[in-house]
mmCIF file of N, CA and C in Angstrom:
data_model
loop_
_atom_site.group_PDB
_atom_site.id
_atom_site.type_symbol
_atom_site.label_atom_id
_atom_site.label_comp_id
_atom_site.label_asym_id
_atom_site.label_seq_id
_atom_site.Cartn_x
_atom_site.Cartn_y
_atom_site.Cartn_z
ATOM 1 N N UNK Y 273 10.605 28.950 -15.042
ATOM 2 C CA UNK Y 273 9.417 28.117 -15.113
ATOM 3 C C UNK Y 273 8.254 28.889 -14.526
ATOM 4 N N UNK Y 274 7.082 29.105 -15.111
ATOM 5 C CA UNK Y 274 6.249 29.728 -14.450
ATOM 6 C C UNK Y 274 4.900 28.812 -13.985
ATOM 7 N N UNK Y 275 4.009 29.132 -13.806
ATOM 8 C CA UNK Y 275 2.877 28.334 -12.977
ATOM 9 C C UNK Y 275 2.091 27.551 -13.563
ATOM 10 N N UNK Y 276 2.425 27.558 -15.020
ATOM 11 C CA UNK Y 276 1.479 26.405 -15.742
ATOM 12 C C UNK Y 276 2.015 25.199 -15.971
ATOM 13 N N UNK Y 277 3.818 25.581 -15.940
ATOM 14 C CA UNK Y 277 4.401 24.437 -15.945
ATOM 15 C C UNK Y 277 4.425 23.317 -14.448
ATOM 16 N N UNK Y 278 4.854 24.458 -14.102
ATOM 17 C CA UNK Y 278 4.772 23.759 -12.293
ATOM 18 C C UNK Y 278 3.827 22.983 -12.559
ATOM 19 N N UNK Y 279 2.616 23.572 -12.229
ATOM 20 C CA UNK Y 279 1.434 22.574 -11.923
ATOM 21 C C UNK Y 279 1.153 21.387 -12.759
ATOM 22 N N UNK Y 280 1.993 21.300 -13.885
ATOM 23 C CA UNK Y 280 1.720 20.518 -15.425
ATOM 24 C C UNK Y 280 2.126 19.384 -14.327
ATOM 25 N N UNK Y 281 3.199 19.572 -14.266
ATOM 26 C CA UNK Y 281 4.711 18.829 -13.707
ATOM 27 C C UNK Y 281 4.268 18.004 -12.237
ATOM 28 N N UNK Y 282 3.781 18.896 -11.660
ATOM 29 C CA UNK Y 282 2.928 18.563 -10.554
ATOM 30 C C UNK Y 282 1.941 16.908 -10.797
ATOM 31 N N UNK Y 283 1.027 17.594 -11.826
ATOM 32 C CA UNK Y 283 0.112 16.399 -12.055
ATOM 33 C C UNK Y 283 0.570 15.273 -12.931
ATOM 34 N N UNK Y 284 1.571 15.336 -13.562
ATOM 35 C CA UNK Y 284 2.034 14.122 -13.905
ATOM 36 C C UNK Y 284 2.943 13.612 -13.137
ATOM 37 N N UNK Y 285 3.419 14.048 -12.276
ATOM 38 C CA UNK Y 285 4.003 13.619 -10.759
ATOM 39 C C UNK Y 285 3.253 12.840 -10.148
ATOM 40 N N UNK Y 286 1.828 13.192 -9.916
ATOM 41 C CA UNK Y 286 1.010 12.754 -9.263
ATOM 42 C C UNK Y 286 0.194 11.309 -10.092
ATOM 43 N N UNK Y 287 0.156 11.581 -11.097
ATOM 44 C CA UNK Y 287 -0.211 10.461 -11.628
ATOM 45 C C UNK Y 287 0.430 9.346 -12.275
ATOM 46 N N UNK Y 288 1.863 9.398 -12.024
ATOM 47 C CA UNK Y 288 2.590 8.514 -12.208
ATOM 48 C C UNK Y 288 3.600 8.206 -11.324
ATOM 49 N N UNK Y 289 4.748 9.092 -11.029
ATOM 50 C CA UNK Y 289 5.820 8.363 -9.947
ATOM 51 C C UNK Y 289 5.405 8.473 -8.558
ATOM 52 N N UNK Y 290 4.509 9.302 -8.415
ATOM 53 C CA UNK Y 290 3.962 9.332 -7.224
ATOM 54 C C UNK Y 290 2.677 9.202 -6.932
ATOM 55 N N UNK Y 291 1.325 7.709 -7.061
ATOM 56 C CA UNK Y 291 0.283 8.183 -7.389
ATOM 57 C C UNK Y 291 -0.438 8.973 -6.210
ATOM 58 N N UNK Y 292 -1.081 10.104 -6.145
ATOM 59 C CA UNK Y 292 -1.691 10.820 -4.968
ATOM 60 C C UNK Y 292 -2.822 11.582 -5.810
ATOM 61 N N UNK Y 293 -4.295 10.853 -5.357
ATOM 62 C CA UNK Y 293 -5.845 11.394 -5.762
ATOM 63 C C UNK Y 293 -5.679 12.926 -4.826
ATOM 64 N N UNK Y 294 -5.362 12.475 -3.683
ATOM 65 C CA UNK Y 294 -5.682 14.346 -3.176
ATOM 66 C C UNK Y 294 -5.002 15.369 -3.489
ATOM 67 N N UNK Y 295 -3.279 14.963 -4.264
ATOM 68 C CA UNK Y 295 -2.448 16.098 -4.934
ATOM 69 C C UNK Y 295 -3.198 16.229 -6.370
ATOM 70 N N UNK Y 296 -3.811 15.520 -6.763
ATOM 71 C CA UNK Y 296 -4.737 15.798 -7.922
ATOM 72 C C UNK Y 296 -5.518 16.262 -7.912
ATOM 73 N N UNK Y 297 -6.602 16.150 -6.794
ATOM 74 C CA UNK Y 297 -7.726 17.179 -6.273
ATOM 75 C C UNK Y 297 -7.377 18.209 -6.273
ATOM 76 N N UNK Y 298 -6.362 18.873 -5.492
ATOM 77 C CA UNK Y 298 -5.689 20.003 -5.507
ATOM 78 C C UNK Y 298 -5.449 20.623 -6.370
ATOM 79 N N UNK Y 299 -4.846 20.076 -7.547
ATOM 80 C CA UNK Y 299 -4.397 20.733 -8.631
ATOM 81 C C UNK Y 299 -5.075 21.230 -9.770
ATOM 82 N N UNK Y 300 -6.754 20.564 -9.410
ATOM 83 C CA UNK Y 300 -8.092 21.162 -10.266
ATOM 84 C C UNK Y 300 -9.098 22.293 -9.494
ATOM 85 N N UNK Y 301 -9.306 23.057 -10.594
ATOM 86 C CA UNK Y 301 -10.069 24.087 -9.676
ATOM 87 C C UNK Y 301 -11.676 23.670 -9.828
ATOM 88 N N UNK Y 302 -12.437 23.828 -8.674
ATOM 89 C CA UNK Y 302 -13.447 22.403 -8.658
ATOM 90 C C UNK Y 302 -14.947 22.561 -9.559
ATOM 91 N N UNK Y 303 -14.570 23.502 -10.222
ATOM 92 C CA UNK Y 303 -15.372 23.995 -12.315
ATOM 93 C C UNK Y 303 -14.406 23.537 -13.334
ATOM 94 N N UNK Y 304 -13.185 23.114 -12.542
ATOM 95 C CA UNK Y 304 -12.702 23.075 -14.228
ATOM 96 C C UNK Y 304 -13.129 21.749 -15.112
ATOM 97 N N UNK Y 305 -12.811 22.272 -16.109
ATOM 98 C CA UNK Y 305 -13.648 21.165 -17.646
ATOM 99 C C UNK Y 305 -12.222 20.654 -17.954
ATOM 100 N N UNK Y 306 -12.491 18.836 -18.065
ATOM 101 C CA UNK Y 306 -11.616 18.112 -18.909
ATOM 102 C C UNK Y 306 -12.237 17.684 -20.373
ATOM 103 N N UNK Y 307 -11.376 17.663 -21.316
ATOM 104 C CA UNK Y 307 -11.607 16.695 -22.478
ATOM 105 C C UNK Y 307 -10.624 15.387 -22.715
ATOM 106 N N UNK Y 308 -11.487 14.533 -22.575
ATOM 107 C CA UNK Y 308 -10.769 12.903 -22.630
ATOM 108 C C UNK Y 308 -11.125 12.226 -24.097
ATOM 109 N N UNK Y 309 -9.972 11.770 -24.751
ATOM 110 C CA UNK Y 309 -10.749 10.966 -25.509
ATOM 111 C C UNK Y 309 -11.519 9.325 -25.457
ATOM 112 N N UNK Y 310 -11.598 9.083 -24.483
ATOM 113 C CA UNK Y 310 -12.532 8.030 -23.894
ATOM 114 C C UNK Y 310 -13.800 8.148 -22.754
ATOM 115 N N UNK Y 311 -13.662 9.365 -22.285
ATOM 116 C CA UNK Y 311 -14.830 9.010 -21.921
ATOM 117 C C UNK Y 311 -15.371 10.797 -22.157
ATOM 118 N N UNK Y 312 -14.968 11.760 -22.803
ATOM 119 C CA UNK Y 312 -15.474 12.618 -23.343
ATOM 120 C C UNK Y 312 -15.289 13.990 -22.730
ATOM 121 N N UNK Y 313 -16.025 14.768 -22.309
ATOM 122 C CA UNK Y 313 -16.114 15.943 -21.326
ATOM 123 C C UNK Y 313 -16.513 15.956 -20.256
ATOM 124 N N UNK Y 314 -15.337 15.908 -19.451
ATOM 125 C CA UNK Y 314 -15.991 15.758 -17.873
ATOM 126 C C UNK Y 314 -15.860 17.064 -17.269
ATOM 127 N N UNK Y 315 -16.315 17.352 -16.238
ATOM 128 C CA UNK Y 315 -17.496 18.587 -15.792
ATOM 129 C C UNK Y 315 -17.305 18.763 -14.080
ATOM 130 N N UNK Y 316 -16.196 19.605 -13.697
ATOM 131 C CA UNK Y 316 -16.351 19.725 -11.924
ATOM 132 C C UNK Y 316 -14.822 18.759 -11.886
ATOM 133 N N UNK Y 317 -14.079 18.909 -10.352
ATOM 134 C CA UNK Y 317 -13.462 19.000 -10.222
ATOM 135 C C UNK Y 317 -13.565 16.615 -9.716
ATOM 136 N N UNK Y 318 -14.502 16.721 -8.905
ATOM 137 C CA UNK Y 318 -15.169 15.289 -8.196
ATOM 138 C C UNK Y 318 -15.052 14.114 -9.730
ATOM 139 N N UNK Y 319 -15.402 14.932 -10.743
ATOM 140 C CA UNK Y 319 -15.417 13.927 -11.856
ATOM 141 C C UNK Y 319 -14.108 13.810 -12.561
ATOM 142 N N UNK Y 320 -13.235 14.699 -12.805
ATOM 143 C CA UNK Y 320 -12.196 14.734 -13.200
ATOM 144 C C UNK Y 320 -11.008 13.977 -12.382
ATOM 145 N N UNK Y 321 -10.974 13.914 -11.106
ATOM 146 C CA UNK Y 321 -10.432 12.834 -10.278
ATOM 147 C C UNK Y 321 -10.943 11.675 -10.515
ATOM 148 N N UNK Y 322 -11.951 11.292 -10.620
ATOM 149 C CA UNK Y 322 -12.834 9.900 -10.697
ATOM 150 C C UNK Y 322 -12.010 9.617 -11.557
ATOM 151 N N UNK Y 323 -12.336 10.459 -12.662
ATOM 152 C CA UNK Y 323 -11.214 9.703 -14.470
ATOM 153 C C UNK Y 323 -10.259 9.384 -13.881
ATOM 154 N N UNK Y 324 -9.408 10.168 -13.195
ATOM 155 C CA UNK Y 324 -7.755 9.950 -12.979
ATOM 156 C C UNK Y 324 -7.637 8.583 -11.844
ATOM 157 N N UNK Y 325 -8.790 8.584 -11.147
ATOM 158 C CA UNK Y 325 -8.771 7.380 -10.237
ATOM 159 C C UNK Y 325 -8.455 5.841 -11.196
ATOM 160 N N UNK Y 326 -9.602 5.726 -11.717
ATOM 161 C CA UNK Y 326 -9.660 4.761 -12.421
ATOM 162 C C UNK Y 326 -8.288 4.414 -13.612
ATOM 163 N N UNK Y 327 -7.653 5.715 -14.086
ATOM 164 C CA UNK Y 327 -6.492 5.126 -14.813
ATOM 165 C C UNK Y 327 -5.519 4.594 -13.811
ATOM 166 N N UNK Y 328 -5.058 5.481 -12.545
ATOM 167 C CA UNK Y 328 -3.973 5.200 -11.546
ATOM 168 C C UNK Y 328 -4.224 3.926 -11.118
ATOM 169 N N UNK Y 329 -5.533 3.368 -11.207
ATOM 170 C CA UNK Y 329 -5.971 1.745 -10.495
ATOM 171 C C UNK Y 329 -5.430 0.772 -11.773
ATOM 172 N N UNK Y 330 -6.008 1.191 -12.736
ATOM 173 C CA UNK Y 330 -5.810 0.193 -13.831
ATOM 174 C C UNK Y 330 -4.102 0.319 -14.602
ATOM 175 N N UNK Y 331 -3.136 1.390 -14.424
ATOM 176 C CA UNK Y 331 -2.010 1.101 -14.216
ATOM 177 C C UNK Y 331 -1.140 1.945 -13.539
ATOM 178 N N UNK Y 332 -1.299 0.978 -12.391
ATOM 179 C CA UNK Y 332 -0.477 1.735 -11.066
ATOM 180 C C UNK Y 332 0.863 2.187 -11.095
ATOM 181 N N UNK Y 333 1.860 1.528 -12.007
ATOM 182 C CA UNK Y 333 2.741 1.791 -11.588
ATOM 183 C C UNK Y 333 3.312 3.187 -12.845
ATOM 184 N N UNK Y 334 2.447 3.426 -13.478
ATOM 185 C CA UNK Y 334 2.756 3.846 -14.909
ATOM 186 C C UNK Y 334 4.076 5.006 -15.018
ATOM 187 N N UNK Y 335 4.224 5.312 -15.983
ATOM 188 C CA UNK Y 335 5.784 6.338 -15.890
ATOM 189 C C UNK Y 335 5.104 6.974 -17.019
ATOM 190 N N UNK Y 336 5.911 8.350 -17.395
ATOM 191 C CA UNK Y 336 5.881 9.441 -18.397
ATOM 192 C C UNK Y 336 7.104 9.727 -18.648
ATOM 193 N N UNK Y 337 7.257 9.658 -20.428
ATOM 194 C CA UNK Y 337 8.767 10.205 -20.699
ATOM 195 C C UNK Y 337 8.628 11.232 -21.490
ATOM 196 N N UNK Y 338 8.213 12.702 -21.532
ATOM 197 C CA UNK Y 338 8.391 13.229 -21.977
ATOM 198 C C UNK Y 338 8.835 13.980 -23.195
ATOM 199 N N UNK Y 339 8.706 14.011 -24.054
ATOM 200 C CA UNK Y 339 9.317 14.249 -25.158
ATOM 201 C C UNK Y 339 9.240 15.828 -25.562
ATOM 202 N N UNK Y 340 8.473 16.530 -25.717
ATOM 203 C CA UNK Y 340 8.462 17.705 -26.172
ATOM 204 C C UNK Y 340 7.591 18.438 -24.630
ATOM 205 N N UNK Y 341 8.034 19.404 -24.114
ATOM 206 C CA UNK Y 341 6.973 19.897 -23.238
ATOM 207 C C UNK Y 341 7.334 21.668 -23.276
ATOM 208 N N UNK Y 342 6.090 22.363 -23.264
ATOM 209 C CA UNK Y 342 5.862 23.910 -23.776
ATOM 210 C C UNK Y 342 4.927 24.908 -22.873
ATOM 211 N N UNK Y 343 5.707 25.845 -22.590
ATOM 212 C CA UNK Y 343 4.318 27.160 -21.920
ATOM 213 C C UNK Y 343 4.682 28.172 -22.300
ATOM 214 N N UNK Y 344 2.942 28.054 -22.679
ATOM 215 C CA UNK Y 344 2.632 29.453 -23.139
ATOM 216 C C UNK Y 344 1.912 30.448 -22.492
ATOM 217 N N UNK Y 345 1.970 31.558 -21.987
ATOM 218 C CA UNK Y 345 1.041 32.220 -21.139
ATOM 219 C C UNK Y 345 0.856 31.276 -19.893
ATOM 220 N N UNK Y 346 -0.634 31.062 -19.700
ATOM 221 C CA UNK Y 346 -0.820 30.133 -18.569
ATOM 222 C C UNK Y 346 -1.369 28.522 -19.111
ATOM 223 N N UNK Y 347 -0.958 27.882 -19.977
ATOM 224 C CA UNK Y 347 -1.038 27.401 -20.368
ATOM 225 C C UNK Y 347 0.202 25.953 -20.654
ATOM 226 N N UNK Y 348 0.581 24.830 -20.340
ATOM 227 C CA UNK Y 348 1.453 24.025 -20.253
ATOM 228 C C UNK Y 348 0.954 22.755 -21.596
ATOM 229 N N UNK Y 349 2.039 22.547 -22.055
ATOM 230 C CA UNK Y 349 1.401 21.346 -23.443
ATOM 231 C C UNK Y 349 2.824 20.566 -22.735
ATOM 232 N N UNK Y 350 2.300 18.956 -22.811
ATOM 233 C CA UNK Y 350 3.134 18.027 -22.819
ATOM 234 C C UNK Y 350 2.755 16.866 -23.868
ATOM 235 N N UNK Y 351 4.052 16.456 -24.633
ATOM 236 C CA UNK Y 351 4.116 15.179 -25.617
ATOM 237 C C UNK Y 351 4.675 14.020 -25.134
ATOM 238 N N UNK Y 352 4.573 13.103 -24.938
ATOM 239 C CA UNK Y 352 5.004 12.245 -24.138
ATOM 240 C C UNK Y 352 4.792 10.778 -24.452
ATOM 241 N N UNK Y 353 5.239 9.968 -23.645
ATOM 242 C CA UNK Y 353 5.059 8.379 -23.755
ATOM 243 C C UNK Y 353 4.795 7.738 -22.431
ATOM 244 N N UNK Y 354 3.497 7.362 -22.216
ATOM 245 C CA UNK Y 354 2.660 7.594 -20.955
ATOM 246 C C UNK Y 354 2.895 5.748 -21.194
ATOM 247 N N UNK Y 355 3.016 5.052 -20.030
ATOM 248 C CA UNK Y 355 3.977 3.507 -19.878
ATOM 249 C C UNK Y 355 3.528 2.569 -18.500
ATOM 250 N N UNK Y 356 3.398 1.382 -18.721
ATOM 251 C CA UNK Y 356 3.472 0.633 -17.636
ATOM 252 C C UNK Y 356 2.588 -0.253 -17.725
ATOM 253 N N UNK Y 357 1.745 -1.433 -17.045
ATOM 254 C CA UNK Y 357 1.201 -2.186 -16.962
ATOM 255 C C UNK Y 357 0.023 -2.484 -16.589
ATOM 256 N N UNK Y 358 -0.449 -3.004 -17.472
ATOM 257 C CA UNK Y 358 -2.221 -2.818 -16.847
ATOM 258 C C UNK Y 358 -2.392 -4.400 -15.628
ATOM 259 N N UNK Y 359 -2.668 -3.571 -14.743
ATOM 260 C CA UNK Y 359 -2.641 -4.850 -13.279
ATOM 261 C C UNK Y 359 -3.916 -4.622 -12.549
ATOM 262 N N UNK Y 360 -4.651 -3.683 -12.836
ATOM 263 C CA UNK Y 360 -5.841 -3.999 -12.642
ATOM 264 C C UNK Y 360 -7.370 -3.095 -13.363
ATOM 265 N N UNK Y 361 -8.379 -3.231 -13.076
ATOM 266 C CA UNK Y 361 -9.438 -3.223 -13.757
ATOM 267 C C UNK Y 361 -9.755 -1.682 -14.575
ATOM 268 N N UNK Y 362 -10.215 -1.903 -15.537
ATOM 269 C CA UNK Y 362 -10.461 -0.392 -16.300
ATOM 270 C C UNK Y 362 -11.392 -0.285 -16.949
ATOM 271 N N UNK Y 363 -12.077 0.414 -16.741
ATOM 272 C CA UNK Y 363 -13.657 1.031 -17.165
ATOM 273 C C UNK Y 363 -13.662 1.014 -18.875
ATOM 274 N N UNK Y 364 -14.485 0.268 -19.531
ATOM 275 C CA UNK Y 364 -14.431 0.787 -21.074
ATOM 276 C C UNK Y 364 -15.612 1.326 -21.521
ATOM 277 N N UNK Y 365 -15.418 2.124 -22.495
ATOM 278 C CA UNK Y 365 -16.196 2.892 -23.113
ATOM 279 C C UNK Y 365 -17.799 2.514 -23.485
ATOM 280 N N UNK Y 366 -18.018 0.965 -23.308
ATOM 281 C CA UNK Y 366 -19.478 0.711 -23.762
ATOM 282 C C UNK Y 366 -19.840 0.439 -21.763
ATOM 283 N N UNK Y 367 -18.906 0.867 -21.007
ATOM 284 C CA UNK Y 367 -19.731 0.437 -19.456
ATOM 285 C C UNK Y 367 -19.268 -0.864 -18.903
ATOM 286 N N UNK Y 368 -18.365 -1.771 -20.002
ATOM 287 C CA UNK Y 368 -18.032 -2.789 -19.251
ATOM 288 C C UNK Y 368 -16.647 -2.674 -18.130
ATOM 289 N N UNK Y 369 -16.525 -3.693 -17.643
ATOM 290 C CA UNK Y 369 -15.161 -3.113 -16.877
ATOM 291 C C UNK Y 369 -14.161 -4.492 -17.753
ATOM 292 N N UNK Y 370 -13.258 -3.991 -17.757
ATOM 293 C CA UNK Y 370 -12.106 -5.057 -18.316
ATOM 294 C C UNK Y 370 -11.028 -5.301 -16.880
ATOM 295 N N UNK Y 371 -10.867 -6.737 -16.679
ATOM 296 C CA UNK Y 371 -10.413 -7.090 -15.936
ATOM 297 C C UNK Y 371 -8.918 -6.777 -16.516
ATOM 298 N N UNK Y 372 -7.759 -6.891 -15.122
ATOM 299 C CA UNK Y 372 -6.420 -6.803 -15.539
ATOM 300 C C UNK Y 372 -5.925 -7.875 -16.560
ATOM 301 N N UNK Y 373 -5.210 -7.481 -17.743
ATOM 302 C CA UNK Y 373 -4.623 -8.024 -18.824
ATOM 303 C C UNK Y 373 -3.502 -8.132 -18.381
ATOM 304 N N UNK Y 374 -2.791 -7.559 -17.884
ATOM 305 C CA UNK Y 374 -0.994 -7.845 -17.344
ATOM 306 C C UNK Y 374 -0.300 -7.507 -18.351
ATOM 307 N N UNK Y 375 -1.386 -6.709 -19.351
ATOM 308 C CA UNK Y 375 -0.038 -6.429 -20.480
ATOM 309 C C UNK Y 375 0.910 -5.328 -20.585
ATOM 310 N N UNK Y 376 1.749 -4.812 -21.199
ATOM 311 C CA UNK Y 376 2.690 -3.764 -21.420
ATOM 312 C C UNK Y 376 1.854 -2.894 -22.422
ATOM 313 N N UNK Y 377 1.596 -1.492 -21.952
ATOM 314 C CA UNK Y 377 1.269 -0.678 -22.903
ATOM 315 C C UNK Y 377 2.011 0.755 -23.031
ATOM 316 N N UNK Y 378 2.151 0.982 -23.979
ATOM 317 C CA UNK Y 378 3.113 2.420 -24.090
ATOM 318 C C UNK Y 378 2.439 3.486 -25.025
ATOM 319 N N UNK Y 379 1.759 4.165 -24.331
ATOM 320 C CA UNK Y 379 0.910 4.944 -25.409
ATOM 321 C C UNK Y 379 1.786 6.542 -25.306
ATOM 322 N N UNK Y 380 1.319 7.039 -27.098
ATOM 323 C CA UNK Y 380 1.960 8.620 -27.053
ATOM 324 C C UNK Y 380 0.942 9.432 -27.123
ATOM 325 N N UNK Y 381 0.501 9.873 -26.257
ATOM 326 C CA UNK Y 381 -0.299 11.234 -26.124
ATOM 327 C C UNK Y 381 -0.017 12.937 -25.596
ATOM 328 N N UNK Y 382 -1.143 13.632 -25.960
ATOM 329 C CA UNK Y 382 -0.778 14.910 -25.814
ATOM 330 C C UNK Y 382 -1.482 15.524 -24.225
ATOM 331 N N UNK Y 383 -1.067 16.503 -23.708
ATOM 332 C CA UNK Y 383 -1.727 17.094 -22.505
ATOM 333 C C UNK Y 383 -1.774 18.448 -22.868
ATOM 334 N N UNK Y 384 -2.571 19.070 -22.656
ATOM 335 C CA UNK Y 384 -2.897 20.278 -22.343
ATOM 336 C C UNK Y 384 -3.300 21.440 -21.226
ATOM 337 N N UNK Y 385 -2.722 21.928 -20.625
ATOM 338 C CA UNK Y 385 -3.559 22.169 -19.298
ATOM 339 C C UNK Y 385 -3.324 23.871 -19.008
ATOM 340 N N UNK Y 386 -4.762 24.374 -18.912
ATOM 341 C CA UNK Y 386 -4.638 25.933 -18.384
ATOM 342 C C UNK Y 386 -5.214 25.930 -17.045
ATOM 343 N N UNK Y 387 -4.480 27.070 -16.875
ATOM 344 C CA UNK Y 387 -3.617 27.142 -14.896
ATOM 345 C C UNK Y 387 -4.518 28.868 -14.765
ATOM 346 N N UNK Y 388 -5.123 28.842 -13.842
ATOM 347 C CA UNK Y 388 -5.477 30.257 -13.066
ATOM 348 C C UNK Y 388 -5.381 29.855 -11.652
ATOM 349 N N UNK Y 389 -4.868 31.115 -11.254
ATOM 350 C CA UNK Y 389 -5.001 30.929 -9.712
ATOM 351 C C UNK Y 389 -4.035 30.129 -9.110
ATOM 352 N N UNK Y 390 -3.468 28.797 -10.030
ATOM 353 C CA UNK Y 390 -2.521 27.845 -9.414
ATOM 354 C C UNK Y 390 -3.039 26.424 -9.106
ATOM 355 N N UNK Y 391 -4.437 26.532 -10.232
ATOM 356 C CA UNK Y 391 -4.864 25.500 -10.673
ATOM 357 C C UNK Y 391 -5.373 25.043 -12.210
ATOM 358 N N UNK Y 392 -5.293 23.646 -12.399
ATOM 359 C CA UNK Y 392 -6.116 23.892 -13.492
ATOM 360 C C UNK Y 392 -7.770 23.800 -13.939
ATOM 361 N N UNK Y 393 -7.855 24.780 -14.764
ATOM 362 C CA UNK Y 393 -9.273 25.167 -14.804
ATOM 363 C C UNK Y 393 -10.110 24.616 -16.278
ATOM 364 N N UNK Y 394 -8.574 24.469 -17.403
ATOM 365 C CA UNK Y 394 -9.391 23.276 -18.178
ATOM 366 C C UNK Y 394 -8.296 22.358 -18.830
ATOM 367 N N UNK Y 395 -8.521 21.325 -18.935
ATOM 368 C CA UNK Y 395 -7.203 20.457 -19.118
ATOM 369 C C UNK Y 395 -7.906 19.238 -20.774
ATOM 370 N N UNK Y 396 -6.827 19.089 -21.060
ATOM 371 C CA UNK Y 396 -7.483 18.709 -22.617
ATOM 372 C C UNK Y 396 -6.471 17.228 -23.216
ATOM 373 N N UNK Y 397 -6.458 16.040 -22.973
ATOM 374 C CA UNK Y 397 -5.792 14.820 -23.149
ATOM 375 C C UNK Y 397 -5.938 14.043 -24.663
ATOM 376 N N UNK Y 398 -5.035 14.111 -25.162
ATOM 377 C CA UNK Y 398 -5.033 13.453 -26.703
ATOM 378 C C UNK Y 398 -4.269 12.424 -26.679
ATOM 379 N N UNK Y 399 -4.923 11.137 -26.514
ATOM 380 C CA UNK Y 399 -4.430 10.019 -27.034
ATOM 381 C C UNK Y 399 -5.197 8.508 -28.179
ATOM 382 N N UNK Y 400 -3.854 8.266 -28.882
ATOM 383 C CA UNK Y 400 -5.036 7.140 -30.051
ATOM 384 C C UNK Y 400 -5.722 6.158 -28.949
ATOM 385 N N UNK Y 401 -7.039 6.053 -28.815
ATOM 386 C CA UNK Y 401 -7.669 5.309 -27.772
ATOM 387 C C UNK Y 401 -7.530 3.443 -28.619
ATOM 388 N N UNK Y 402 -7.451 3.481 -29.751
ATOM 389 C CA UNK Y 402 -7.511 2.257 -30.601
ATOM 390 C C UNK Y 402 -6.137 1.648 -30.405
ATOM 391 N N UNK Y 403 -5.318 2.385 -30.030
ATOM 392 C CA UNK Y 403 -3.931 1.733 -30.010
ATOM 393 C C UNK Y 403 -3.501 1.190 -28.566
ATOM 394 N N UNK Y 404 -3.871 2.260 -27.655
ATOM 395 C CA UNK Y 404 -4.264 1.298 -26.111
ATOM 396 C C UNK Y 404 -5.207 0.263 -26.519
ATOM 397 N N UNK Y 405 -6.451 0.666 -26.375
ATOM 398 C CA UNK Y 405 -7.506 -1.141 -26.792
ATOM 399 C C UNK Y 405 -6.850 -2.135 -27.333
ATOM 400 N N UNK Y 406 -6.053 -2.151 -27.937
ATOM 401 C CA UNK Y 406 -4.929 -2.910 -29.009
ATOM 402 C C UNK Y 406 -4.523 -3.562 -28.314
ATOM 403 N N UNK Y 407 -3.354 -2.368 -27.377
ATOM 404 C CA UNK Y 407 -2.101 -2.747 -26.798
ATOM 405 C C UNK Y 407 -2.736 -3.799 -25.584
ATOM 406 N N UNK Y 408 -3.936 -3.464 -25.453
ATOM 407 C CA UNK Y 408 -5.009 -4.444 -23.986
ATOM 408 C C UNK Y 408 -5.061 -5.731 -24.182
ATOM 409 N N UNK Y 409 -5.451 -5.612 -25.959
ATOM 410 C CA UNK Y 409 -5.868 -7.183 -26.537
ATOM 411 C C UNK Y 409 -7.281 -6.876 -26.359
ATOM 412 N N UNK Y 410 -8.202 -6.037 -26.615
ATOM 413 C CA UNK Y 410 -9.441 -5.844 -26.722
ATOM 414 C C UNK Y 410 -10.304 -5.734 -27.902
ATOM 415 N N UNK Y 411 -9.168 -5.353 -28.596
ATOM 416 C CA UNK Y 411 -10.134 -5.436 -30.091
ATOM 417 C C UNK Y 411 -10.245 -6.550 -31.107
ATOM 418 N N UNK Y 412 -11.020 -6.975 -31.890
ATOM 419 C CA UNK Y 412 -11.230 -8.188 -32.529
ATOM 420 C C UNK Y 412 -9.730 -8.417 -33.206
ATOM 421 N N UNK Y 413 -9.674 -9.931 -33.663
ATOM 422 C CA UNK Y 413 -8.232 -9.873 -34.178
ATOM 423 C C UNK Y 413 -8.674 -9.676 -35.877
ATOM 424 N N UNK Y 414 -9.714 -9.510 -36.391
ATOM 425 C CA UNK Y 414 -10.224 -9.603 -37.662
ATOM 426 C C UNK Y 414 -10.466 -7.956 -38.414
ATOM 427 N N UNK Y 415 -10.032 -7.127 -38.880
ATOM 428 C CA UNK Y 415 -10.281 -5.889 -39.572
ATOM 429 C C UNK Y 415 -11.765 -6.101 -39.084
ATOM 430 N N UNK Y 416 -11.841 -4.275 -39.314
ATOM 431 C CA UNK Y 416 -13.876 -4.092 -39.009
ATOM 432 C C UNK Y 416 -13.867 -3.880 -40.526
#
């Protein structure tokens, strides 16, 4: 296993069976660039925790099952089934906050994350954002 995995492994440690904001701090180097698909490109190490704050609040207890996970160079890809319950509040995309739904959501998304130094410096998250909103009960019940 070399250092992109570690640290992969690390942060989904941290953001699920174990939640810890300062083992997450740690594990970003404090320039590195995220891409989210909800709230876009975040910028510095202070903002990229913020994101991760707000998911660990809105589902605390969440789990990751893994399905396919890969390194390349310094570089770690995970496929997975990211799980658990929304119990409290979560920021949405037009600025409102959505109160806890209590519902079950099981979303499959992708991770990406490149490692220098023994951190990561840009990390890249692919998930259907329409199928969480769904799974929330947020979207109209009527086709757009």
């Amino acid at each position: 296993m070399g250092e992109a995995r570690e640290v992969m492994d690390r942060l989904t440690d941290a953001l699920t069976e174990h939640p810890d904001l300062n083992v997450i701090r740690e594990l970003y180097a404090e320039d590195a660039v995220a891409f989210t698909p909800d709230e876009g490109e975040l910028h510095g190490r202070d903002n990229i925790v913020e994101y991760w704050r707000t998911m660990t609040e809105a589902v605390p207890e969440a789990t990751f099952q893994p399905l396919h996970t890969y390194e390349v160079g310094n570089t770690a890809i995970d496929e997975g089934i990211f799980s658990g319950r929304n119990t409290g509040p979560l920021p949405l995309p037009n600025g409102e906050t959505l109160p806890p739904t209590q519902k079950e959501i099981r979303i499959r998304g992708v991770d990406i994350a490149t490692v220098e130094d023994g951190r990561i410096v840009d990390y890249r998250l692919y998930f259907d954002e329409m199928d969480f909103l769904g799974q929330l009960g947020v979207l109209p019940d009527e086709p757009f």
